XYZ file of C-alpha atoms in Angstrom:
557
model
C -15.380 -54.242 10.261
C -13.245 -56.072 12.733
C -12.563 -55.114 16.128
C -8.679 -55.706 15.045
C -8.960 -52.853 12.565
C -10.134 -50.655 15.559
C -6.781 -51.564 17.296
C -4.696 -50.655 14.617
C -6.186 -46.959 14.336
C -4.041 -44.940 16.699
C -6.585 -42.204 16.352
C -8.899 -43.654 18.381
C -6.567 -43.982 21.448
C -7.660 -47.918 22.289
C -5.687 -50.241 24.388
C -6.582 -53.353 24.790
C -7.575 -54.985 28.030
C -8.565 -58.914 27.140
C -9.948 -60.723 24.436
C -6.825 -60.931 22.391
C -8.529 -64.366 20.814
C -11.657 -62.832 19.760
C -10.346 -59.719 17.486
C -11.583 -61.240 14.614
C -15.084 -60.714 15.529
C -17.432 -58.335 13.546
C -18.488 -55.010 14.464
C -21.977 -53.737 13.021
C -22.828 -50.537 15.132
C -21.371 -48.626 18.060
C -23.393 -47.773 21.135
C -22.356 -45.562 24.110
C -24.572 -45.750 27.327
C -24.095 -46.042 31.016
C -27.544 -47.591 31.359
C -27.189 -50.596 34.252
C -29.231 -52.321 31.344
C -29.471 -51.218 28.166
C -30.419 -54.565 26.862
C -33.407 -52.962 25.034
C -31.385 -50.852 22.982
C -29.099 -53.703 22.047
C -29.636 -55.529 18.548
C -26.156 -57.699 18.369
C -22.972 -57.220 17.037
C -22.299 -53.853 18.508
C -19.001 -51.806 20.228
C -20.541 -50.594 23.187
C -18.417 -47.380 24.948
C -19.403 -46.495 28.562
C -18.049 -43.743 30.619
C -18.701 -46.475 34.058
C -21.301 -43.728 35.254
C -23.819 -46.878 36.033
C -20.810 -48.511 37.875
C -21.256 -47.803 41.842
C -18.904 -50.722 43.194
C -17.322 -53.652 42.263
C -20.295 -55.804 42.661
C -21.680 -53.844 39.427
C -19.443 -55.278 36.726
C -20.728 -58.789 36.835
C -24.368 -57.592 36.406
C -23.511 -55.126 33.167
C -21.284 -57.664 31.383
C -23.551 -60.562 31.770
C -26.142 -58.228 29.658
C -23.977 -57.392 27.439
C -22.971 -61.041 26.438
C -26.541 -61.894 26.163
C -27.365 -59.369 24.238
C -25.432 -60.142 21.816
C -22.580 -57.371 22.066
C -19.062 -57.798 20.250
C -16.646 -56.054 22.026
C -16.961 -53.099 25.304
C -14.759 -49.853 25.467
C -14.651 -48.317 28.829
C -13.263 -44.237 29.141
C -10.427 -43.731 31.605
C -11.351 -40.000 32.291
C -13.948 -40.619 34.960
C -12.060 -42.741 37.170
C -8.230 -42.421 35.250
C -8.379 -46.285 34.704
C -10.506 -49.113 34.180
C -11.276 -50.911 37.523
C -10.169 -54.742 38.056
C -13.581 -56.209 38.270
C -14.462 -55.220 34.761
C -11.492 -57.009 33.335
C -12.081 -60.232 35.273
C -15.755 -59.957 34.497
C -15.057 -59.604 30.994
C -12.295 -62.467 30.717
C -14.690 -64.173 32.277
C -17.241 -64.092 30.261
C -15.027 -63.612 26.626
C -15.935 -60.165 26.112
C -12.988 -58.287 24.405
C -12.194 -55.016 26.393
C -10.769 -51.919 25.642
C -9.379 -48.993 27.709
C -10.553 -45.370 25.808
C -8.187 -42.638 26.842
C -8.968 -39.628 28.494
C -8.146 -37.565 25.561
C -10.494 -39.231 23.195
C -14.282 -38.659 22.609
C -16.475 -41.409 22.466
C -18.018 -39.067 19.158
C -14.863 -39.721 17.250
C -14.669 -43.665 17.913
C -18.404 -43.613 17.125
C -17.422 -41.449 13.634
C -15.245 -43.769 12.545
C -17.282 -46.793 13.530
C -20.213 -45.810 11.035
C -18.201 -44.530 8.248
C -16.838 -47.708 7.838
C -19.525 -50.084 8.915
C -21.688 -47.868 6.301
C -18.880 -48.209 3.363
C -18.515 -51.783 3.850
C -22.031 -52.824 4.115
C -22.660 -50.384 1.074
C -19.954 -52.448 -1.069
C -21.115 -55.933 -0.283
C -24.876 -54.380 -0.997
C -23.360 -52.459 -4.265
C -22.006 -56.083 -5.298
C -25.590 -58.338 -4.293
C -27.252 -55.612 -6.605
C -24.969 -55.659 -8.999
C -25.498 -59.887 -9.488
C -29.608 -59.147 -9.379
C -29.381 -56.955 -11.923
C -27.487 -59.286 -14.155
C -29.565 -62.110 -13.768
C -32.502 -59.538 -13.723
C -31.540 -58.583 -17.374
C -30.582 -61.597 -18.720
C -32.931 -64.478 -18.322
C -36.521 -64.672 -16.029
C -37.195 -62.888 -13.350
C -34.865 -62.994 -10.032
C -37.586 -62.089 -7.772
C -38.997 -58.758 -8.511
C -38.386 -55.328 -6.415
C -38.992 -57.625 -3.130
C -35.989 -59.007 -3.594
C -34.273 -55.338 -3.291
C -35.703 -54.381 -0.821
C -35.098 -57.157 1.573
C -31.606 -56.577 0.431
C -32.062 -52.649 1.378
C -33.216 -53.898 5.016
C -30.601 -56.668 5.456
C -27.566 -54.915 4.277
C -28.292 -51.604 4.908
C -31.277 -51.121 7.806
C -32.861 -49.565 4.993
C -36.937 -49.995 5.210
C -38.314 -49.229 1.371
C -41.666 -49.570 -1.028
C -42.519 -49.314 -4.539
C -45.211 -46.711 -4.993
C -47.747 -46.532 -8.466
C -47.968 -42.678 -8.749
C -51.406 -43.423 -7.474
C -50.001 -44.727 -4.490
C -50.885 -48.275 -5.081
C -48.470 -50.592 -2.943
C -46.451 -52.453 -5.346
C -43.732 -54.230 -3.911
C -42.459 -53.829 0.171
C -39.972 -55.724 2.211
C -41.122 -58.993 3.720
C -39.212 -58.836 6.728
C -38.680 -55.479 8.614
C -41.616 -54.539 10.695
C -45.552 -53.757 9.494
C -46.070 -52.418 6.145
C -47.305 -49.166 4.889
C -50.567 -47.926 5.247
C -52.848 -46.962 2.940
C -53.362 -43.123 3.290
C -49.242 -43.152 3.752
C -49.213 -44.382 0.597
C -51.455 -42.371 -0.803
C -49.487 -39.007 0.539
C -45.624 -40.222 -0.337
C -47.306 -40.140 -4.021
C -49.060 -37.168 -3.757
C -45.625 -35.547 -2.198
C -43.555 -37.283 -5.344
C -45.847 -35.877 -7.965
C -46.264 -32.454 -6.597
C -42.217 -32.004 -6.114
C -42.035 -33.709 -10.041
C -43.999 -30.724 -11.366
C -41.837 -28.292 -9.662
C -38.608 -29.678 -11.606
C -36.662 -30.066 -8.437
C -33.956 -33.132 -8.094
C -35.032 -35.725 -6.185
C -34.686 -37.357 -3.802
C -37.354 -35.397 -2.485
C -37.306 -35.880 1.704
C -41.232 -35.814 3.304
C -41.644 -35.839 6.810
C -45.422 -37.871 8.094
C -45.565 -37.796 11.967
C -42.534 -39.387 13.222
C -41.308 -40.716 10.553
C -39.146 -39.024 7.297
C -39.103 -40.694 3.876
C -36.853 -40.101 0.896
C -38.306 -40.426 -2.489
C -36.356 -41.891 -5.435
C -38.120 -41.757 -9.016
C -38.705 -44.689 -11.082
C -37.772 -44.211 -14.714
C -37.959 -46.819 -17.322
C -34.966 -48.078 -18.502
C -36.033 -48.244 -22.188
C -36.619 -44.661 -23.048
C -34.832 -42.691 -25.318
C -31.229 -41.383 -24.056
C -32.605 -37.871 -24.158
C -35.579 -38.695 -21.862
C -38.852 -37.281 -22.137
C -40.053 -34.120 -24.198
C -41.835 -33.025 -20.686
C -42.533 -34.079 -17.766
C -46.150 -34.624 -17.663
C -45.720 -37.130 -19.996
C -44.114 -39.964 -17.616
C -44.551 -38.870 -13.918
C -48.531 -40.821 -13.647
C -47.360 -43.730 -14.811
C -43.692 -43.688 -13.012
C -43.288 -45.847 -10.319
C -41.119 -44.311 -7.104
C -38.812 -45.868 -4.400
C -39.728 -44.508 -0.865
C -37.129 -44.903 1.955
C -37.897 -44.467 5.892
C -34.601 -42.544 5.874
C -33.664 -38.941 5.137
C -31.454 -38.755 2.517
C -30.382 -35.106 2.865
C -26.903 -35.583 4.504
C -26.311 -39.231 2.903
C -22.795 -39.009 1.335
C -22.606 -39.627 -3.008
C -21.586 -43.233 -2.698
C -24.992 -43.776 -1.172
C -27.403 -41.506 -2.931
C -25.162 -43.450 -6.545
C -26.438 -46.718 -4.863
C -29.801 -46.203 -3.881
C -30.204 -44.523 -7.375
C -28.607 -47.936 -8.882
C -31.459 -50.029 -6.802
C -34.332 -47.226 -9.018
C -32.791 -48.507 -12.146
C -33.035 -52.390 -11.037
C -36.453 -51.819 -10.221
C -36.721 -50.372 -13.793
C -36.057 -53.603 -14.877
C -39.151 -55.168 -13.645
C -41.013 -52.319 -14.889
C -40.061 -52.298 -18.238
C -40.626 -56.160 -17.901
C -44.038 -55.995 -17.022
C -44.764 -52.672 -19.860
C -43.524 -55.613 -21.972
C -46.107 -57.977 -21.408
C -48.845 -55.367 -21.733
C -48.309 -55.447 -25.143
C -50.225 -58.320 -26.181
C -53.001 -57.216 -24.422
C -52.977 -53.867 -25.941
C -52.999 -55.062 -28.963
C -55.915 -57.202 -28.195
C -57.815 -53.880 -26.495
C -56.905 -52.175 -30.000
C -58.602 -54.943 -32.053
C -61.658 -55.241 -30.112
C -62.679 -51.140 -29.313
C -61.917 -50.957 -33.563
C -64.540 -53.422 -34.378
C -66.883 -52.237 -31.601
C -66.564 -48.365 -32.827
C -66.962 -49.814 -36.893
C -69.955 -51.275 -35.971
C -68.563 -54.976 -36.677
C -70.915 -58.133 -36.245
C -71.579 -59.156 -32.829
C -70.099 -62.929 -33.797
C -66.901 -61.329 -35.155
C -66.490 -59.030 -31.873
C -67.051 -62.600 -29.974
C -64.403 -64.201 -32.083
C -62.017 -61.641 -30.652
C -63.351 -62.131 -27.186
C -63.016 -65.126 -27.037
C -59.132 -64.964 -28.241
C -58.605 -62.264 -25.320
C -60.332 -64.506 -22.550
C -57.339 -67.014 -22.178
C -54.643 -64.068 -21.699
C -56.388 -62.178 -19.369
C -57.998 -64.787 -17.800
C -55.955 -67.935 -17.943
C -57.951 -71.000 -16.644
C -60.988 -69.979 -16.796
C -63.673 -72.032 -17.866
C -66.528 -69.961 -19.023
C -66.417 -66.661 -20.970
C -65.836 -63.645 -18.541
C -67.988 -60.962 -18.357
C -66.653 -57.620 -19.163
C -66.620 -53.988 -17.999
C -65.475 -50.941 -19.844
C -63.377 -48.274 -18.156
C -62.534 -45.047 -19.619
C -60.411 -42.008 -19.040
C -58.985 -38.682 -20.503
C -56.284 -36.971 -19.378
C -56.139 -33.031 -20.657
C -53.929 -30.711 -20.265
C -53.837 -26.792 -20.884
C -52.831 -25.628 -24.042
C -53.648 -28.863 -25.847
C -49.947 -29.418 -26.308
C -49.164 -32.934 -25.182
C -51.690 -35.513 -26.487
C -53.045 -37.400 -23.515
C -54.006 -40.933 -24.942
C -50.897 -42.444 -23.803
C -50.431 -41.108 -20.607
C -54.020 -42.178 -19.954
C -53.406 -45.850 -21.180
C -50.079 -46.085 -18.666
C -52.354 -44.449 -15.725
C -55.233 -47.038 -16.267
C -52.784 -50.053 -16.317
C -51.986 -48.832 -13.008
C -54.843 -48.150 -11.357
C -57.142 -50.697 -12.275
C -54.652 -53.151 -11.883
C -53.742 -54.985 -8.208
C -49.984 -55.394 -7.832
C -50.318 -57.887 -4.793
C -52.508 -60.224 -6.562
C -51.184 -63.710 -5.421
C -51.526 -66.915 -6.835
C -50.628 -68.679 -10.337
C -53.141 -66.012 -12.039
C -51.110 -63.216 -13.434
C -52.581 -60.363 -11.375
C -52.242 -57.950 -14.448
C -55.468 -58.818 -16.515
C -56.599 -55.182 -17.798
C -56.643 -54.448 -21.844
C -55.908 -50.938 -22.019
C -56.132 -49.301 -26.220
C -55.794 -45.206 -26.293
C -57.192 -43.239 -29.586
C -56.235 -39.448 -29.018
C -56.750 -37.592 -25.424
C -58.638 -40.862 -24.562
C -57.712 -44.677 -23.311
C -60.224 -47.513 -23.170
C -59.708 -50.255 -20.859
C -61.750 -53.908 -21.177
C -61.822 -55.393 -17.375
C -62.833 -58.870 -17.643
C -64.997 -60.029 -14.223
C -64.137 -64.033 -13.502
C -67.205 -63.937 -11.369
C -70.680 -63.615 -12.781
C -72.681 -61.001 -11.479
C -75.900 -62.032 -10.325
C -78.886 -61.302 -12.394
C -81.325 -61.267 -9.413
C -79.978 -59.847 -6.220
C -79.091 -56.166 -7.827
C -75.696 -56.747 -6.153
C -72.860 -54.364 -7.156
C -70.054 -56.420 -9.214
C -66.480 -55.119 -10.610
C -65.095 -51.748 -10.437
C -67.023 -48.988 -8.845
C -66.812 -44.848 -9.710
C -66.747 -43.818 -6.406
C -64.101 -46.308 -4.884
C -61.532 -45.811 -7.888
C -62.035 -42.549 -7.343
C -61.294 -42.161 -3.760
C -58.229 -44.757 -4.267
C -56.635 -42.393 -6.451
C -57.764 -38.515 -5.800
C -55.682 -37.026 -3.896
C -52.211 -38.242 -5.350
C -53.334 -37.173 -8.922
C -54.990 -34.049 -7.697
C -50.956 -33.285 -6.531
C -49.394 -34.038 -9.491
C -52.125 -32.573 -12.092
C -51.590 -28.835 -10.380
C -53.032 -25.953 -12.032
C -52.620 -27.068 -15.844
C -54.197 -30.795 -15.813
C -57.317 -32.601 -15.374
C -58.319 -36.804 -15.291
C -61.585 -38.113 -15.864
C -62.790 -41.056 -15.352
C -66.075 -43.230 -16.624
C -67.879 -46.837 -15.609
C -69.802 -48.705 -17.666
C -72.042 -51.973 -16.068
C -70.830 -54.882 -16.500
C -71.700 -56.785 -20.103
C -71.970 -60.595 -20.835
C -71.716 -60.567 -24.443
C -70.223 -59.215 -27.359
C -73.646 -57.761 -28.288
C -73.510 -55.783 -25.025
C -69.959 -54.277 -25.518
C -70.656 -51.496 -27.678
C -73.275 -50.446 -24.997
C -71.104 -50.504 -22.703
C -68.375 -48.292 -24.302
C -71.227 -45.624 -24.822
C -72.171 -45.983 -21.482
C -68.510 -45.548 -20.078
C -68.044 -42.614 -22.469
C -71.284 -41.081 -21.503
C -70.415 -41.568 -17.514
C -67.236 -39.807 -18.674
C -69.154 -36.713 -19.383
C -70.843 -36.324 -16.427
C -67.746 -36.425 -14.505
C -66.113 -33.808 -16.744
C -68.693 -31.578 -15.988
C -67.705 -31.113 -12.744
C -65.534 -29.758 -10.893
C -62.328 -31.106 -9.542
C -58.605 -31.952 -11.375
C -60.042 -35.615 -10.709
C -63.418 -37.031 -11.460
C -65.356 -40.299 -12.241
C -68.886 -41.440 -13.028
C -70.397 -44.872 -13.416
C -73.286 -46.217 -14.785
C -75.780 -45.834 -11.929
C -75.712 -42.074 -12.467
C -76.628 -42.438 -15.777
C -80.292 -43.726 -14.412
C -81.028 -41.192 -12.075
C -81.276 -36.689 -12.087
C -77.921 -36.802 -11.554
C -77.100 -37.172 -15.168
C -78.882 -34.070 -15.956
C -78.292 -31.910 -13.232
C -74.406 -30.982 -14.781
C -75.626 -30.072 -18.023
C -78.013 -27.338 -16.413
C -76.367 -23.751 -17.339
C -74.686 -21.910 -15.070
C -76.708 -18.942 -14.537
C -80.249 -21.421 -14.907
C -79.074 -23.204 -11.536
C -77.428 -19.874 -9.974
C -81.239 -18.460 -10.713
C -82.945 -22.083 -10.501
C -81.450 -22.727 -6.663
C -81.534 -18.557 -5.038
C -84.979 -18.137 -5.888
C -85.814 -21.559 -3.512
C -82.784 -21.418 -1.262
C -81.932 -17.715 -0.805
C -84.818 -17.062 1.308
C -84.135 -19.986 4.073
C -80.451 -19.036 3.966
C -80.912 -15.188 4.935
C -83.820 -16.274 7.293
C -81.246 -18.319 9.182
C -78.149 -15.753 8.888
C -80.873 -13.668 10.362
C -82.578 -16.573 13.364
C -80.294 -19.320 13.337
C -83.439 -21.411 12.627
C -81.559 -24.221 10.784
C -84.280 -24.363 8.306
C -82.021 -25.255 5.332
C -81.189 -28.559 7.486
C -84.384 -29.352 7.932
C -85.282 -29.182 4.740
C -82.870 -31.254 3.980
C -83.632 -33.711 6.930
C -88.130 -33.638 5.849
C -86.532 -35.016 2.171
C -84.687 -37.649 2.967
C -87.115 -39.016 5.216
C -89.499 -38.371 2.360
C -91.761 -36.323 4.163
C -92.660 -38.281 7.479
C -92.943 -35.920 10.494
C -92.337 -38.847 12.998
C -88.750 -39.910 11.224
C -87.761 -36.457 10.569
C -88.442 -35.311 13.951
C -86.537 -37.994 15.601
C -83.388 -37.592 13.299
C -83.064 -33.548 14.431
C -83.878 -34.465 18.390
C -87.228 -31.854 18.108
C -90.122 -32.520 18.947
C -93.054 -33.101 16.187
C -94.576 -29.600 16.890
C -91.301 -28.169 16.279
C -90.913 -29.616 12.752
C -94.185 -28.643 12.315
C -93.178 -24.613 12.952
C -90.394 -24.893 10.826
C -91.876 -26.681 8.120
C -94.372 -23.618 7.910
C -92.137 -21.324 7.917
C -90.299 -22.484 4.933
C -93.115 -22.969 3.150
C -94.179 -18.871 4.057
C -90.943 -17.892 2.969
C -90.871 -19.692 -0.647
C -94.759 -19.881 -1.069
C -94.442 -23.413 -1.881
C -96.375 -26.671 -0.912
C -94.489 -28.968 0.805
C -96.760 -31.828 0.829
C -97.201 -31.031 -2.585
C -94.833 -33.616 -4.745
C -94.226 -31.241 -7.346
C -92.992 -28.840 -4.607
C -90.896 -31.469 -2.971
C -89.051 -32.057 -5.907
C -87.959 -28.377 -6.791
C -86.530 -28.072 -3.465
C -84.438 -31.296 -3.838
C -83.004 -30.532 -6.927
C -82.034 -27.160 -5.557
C -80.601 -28.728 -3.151
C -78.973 -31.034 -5.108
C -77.600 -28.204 -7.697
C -76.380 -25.296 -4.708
């Protein structure tokens, strides 16, 4: 607004003091202080109102309005009820340095000048934003891309001091402002998506307001802007694929014309993810064609032929054929009523897939097909994994799992659960089906555990582990208290600690030195408390037979 408009608001009781050439300047805040500097509160382009308390003679004035000018200010409005007027060195200090000057009357609170300030800096800067959005989302629609959700956002923090991210509903970072401060961390991430799914399941309408530390966030959902008018059957359906808007603002006392707009910017960003469900398609299709001639048992060179079409789309550039891994998950749900194949496809095209991925590469390269409750993804690796070193190459279990845990956990509740298997990764088309059965198979093993969210890969599938959570319930209830109970009573009893050093003698496969210097006792010590647990189980302990009972018990309690 301009500081003329404040003059010609006789509500606000201002009379101007000098300046009359600089009215046309623009406001963009209001700031009342009686600071002798308040430079570090000053951004630019602000009405700053002062009741003269930091004003102890005449020598003062000078001082307060060179800061003020070099700050930035636009205009300053001095009250009349501490002294009943506004002292001559202000005025000439202000003339003198072109700062327009206002007198505030007695009967007027600085509250109602600094009301009417941000309602209409707020309306003005939400019309010009209303219009900018308005233009992206035209040229959005209508031809290639005008940016992507950065765009908005930087137009969030320029227009409206708005900070703002795009969220997977894993709480992958897809899009943030590139000007505006840092960006958001990881486990922040990871909790404004746990927050948005769990307040999804309850029904509620957003924007749902969170509150981490200092700092409160507002949560806008994503929807895609090509479903059906009616919207979805349930809501389990969309909310792990949806993508959500999260301000560092709380919305709760924002008036409609806001909450419209920043509900406007969800749909723009809809745009761009429709856009990119778009071009999934191809590579769905491909995914489709290759897991139905793996499952029909097809001839390795006519599985290659496909590979070797899918290569180029995923991996554009590349040289030599990839290699490939095989991801797969299953999404369930009680009551078997909503068939989870598809929701499972959308959540795998988001996890596995890096939104920040820079560079002429298109950073969405994952082939994602679903058949029933389950969804098969085909990860192409553009580095080969070396034969020879036993080095660890592509997508791990235990890394997508802890990526993604805790935000799915939230939104799966009571009633859902997501599992995940890894398969090695596979040179050939020979080695594909292998590595489907493998992925399935890891699969398994995770469902058998417990948790709303598990995953398994390939190493497990070498190793006790893969047997240990197909052992019955009441075997391994029986299995592990006939080994373990004694120890644990005997150190309810004596605080001996004997089920820790158990566990300690194990891992340092049985040497007394090692073990002894990882609890801090002395070798003698070990010694005694080695005995004793072999007293209470009557079992061997240098004995490997012996050795291995009591780590699977371990292993299995």
């Amino acid at each position: 607004m301009r500081l003329r408009a404040l003059l010609d608001t006789d509500a606000l009781g201002l009379r101007l003091l000098g300046g009359e050439d600089e009215l046309d300047r623009t406001v963009r805040g209001v700031m009342t202080t009686d600071l002798r500097d308040p430079s570090r509160y000053l951004s630019g382009g602000e009405l700053v109102l002062t009741g003269l308390a930091w004003r102890g003679n005449a020598a003062d004035s000078e001082p307060f309005v060179r800061i003020l000018v070099q700050a930035g200010v636009t205009a300053l409005a001095a009250g009349e009820a501490e002294l009943a007027h506004v002292p001559d060195d202000l005025v000439v200090a202000c003339a003198r340095h072109r700062l327009p000057l206002f007198a505030v009357h007695e009967s007027v609170a600085f509250a109602t000048i600094t009301e009417h300030v941000v309602r209409q800096v707020s309306g003005e800067r939400a019309g010009d934003l209303a219009a900018v959005v308005d233009r992206h989302r035209r040229m959005m629609t209508s031809g290639p891309a005008g940016g992507g959700p950065d765009v908005v956002l930087d137009l969030l923090g320029s227009d409206l001091d708005l900070r703002a991210w795009v969220l997977s509903p894993a709480g992958r970072l897809i899009a943030g402002p590139k000007v505006g401060g840092p960006g958001l961390p990881a486990d922040v991430c990871a909790r404004l998506a746990a927050e948005h799914l769990a307040a999804a399941r309850t029904g509620r309408r957003g924007p749902h307001r969170v509150t981490l530390g200092s700092a409160t966030y507002s949560l806008f959902a994503v929807r895609g802007g090509g479903r059906s008018p009616q919207g979805p059957r349930d809501v389990r359906e969309t909310m792990l694929s949806e993508w959500l808007l999260a301000v560092e603002a709380d919305a709760g006392d924002w008036p409609e014309e806001r909450l419209d707009l920043l509900h406007g910017v969800t749909q723009l960003i809809a745009v761009e993810r429709d856009r990119r469900d778009a071009a999934r398609t191809v590579r769905r299709r491909l995914a489709q064609e290759i897991l139905e001639l793996v499952q029909a048992g097809a001839a390795p060179g006519e599985i290659a032929a496909r590979l070797r079409v899918a290569a180029p789309v995923l991996l554009p550039g590349q040289g030599t054929a990839p290699h490939w891994q095989v991801v797969v998950a299953r999404v369930e749900w009680q009551g078997g009523d909503l068939e989870g194949g598809p929701v499972a496809q959308s959540l795998l095209e988001e996890i596995l897939v890096d939104p920040l991925a820079t560079g002429p590469e298109p950073s969405d390269r994952i082939a994602v097909a679903h058949t029933g409750d389950e969804a098969v993804a085909l990860v192409p690796l553009p580095a080969v994994p070396s034969e020879h070193d036993g080095s660890e190459t592509g997508i791990l279990a235990d890394v997508l799992l802890e990526s993604v845990r805790d935000p799915l956990s939230a939104g799966l509740d009571d009633d859902g659960r997501v599992t995940l298997g890894v398969s090695a990764s596979v040179h050939s088309a020979e080695g594909l089906r292998g590595a489907l059965e493998e992925a399935r198979h890891a699969r398994r093993v995770a469902a058998a555990r417990s948790g709303r969210v598990c995953a398994a890969g390939h190493q497990e599938l070498a190793s006790h582990v893969l047997l240990l959570p197909f052992v019955p319930d009441d075997v391994r209830r029986a299995f592990t208290a006939r080994l373990l109970d004694p120890l644990r009573d005997y150190d309810r009893r004596h605080r001996a600690e004997l089920i820790p050093t158990l566990e300690a003698f194990l891992d340092c496969d049985g040497s007394w030195t090692r073990c002894a210097t990882r609890l801090h006792l002395h070798v003698n010590t070990l010694r005694y408390r080695v005995g004793r647990i072999e007293q209470l189980t009557s079992r061997d302990l240098s004995r490997l037979e012996d050795k291995l009972d009591f780590f699977l018990a371990l292993r299995m309690s």
